[in-house]
Amino acid sequence: MGFLGFLLLGLIAGAIAKAILPGRQGGGIIITLILGVVGALLGGFIGSALFGVGLNEFFSLSTWLLAIGGAIIVLLVYGMITKRSAR
């Protein structure tokens, strides 16, 4: 998958993860892009380590599920870090 495709995947996966998670997450479009790309990387790593499936094709369902799952994990960790630092 190309670099621009990976960025687009991360942006969309981050936005979907924000929509799935309850509550209000901070950050704008740039934070969503960064967390989505990091989440896609994490999802690809977890998917290849556990299931032998990575982020291969842009239009593959497994690619999207791994990217969104990774973005949800990253958003949960980001939420815990930002809530703790806000106190």
PDB file of C-alpha atoms in Angstrom:
ATOM      1  CA  MET A   1       0.000   0.000   0.000  1.00  0.00           C
ATOM      2  CA  GLY A   2       1.347   3.437  -0.874  1.00  0.00           C
ATOM      3  CA  PHE A   3       2.187   6.176   1.591  1.00  0.00           C
ATOM      4  CA  LEU A   4      -0.796   8.359   0.652  1.00  0.00           C
ATOM      5  CA  GLY A   5      -3.119   5.373   0.816  1.00  0.00           C
ATOM      6  CA  PHE A   6      -1.786   4.565   4.265  1.00  0.00           C
ATOM      7  CA  LEU A   7      -2.360   8.161   5.414  1.00  0.00           C
ATOM      8  CA  LEU A   8      -5.907   8.086   4.044  1.00  0.00           C
ATOM      9  CA  LEU A   9      -6.534   4.748   5.742  1.00  0.00           C
ATOM     10  CA  GLY A  10      -5.226   6.163   9.038  1.00  0.00           C
ATOM     11  CA  LEU A  11      -7.370   9.283   8.792  1.00  0.00           C
ATOM     12  CA  ILE A  12     -10.540   7.348   8.072  1.00  0.00           C
ATOM     13  CA  ALA A  13      -9.768   4.658  10.663  1.00  0.00           C
ATOM     14  CA  GLY A  14      -9.104   7.351  13.295  1.00  0.00           C
ATOM     15  CA  ALA A  15     -12.383   9.107  12.484  1.00  0.00           C
ATOM     16  CA  ILE A  16     -14.331   5.828  12.653  1.00  0.00           C
ATOM     17  CA  ALA A  17     -12.647   4.926  15.943  1.00  0.00           C
ATOM     18  CA  LYS A  18     -13.589   8.336  17.386  1.00  0.00           C
ATOM     19  CA  ALA A  19     -17.187   7.784  16.272  1.00  0.00           C
ATOM     20  CA  ILE A  20     -17.284   4.294  17.828  1.00  0.00           C
ATOM     21  CA  LEU A  21     -15.839   5.260  21.215  1.00  0.00           C
ATOM     22  CA  PRO A  22     -18.255   6.833  23.667  1.00  0.00           C
ATOM     23  CA  GLY A  23     -17.485  10.159  25.268  1.00  0.00           C
ATOM     24  CA  ARG A  24     -15.570  13.130  24.028  1.00  0.00           C
ATOM     25  CA  GLN A  25     -12.015  12.730  22.803  1.00  0.00           C
ATOM     26  CA  GLY A  26      -9.859  15.775  22.435  1.00  0.00           C
ATOM     27  CA  GLY A  27      -7.824  16.675  19.411  1.00  0.00           C
ATOM     28  CA  GLY A  28      -8.585  17.879  15.962  1.00  0.00           C
ATOM     29  CA  ILE A  29      -8.023  16.521  12.495  1.00  0.00           C
ATOM     30  CA  ILE A  30      -4.227  16.404  12.861  1.00  0.00           C
ATOM     31  CA  ILE A  31      -4.426  14.381  16.098  1.00  0.00           C
ATOM     32  CA  THR A  32      -6.991  12.104  14.435  1.00  0.00           C
ATOM     33  CA  LEU A  33      -4.636  11.553  11.496  1.00  0.00           C
ATOM     34  CA  ILE A  34      -1.651  10.837  13.733  1.00  0.00           C
ATOM     35  CA  LEU A  35      -3.554   8.530  16.072  1.00  0.00           C
ATOM     36  CA  GLY A  36      -5.225   6.801  13.130  1.00  0.00           C
ATOM     37  CA  VAL A  37      -1.902   6.129  11.401  1.00  0.00           C
ATOM     38  CA  VAL A  38      -0.331   4.917  14.660  1.00  0.00           C
ATOM     39  CA  GLY A  39      -3.426   2.777  15.231  1.00  0.00           C
ATOM     40  CA  ALA A  40      -3.205   1.343  11.724  1.00  0.00           C
ATOM     41  CA  LEU A  41       0.446   0.464  12.346  1.00  0.00           C
ATOM     42  CA  LEU A  42      -0.463  -1.126  15.673  1.00  0.00           C
ATOM     43  CA  GLY A  43      -3.362  -3.026  14.115  1.00  0.00           C
ATOM     44  CA  GLY A  44      -1.122  -4.270  11.316  1.00  0.00           C
ATOM     45  CA  PHE A  45       1.504  -5.389  13.805  1.00  0.00           C
ATOM     46  CA  ILE A  46      -1.035  -7.187  16.004  1.00  0.00           C
ATOM     47  CA  GLY A  47      -2.749  -8.739  12.991  1.00  0.00           C
ATOM     48  CA  SER A  48       0.481 -10.050  11.510  1.00  0.00           C
ATOM     49  CA  ALA A  49       1.720 -11.332  14.880  1.00  0.00           C
ATOM     50  CA  LEU A  50      -1.496 -13.089  15.915  1.00  0.00           C
ATOM     51  CA  PHE A  51      -3.278 -13.973  12.682  1.00  0.00           C
ATOM     52  CA  GLY A  52      -0.647 -13.750   9.960  1.00  0.00           C
ATOM     53  CA  VAL A  53      -2.640 -10.979   8.246  1.00  0.00           C
ATOM     54  CA  GLY A  54      -1.191  -7.507   7.756  1.00  0.00           C
ATOM     55  CA  LEU A  55      -2.163  -4.275   6.054  1.00  0.00           C
ATOM     56  CA  ASN A  56      -1.772  -5.380   2.465  1.00  0.00           C
ATOM     57  CA  GLU A  57      -4.528  -3.918   0.304  1.00  0.00           C
ATOM     58  CA  PHE A  58      -6.485  -0.715   0.767  1.00  0.00           C
ATOM     59  CA  PHE A  59      -9.865  -2.259  -0.109  1.00  0.00           C
ATOM     60  CA  SER A  60      -9.450  -5.394   2.010  1.00  0.00           C
ATOM     61  CA  LEU A  61     -11.897  -5.867   4.882  1.00  0.00           C
ATOM     62  CA  SER A  62      -9.170  -7.296   7.121  1.00  0.00           C
ATOM     63  CA  THR A  63      -7.043  -4.186   6.537  1.00  0.00           C
ATOM     64  CA  TRP A  64      -9.880  -1.904   7.627  1.00  0.00           C
ATOM     65  CA  LEU A  65     -10.799  -3.999  10.668  1.00  0.00           C
ATOM     66  CA  LEU A  66      -7.183  -4.140  11.831  1.00  0.00           C
ATOM     67  CA  ALA A  67      -6.690  -0.398  11.291  1.00  0.00           C
ATOM     68  CA  ILE A  68      -9.894   0.538  13.115  1.00  0.00           C
ATOM     69  CA  GLY A  69      -9.159  -1.877  15.960  1.00  0.00           C
ATOM     70  CA  GLY A  70      -5.662  -0.478  16.345  1.00  0.00           C
ATOM     71  CA  ALA A  71      -6.990   3.087  16.236  1.00  0.00           C
ATOM     72  CA  ILE A  72      -9.489   2.268  18.991  1.00  0.00           C
ATOM     73  CA  ILE A  73      -6.679   0.906  21.167  1.00  0.00           C
ATOM     74  CA  VAL A  74      -4.536   3.990  20.515  1.00  0.00           C
ATOM     75  CA  LEU A  75      -7.470   6.338  21.237  1.00  0.00           C
ATOM     76  CA  LEU A  76      -8.182   4.555  24.526  1.00  0.00           C
ATOM     77  CA  VAL A  77      -4.542   4.921  25.583  1.00  0.00           C
ATOM     78  CA  TYR A  78      -4.482   8.559  24.402  1.00  0.00           C
ATOM     79  CA  GLY A  79      -7.678   9.243  26.376  1.00  0.00           C
ATOM     80  CA  MET A  80      -6.190   7.757  29.549  1.00  0.00           C
ATOM     81  CA  ILE A  81      -3.008   9.831  29.138  1.00  0.00           C
ATOM     82  CA  THR A  82      -4.793  13.126  28.443  1.00  0.00           C
ATOM     83  CA  LYS A  83      -7.310  12.662  31.265  1.00  0.00           C
ATOM     84  CA  ARG A  84      -4.544  11.913  33.711  1.00  0.00           C
ATOM     85  CA  SER A  85      -2.524  14.965  32.649  1.00  0.00           C
ATOM     86  CA  ALA A  86      -5.593  17.240  32.851  1.00  0.00           C
ATOM     87  CA  ARG A  87      -5.950  16.634  36.583  1.00  0.00           C
TER      88      ARG A  87
END
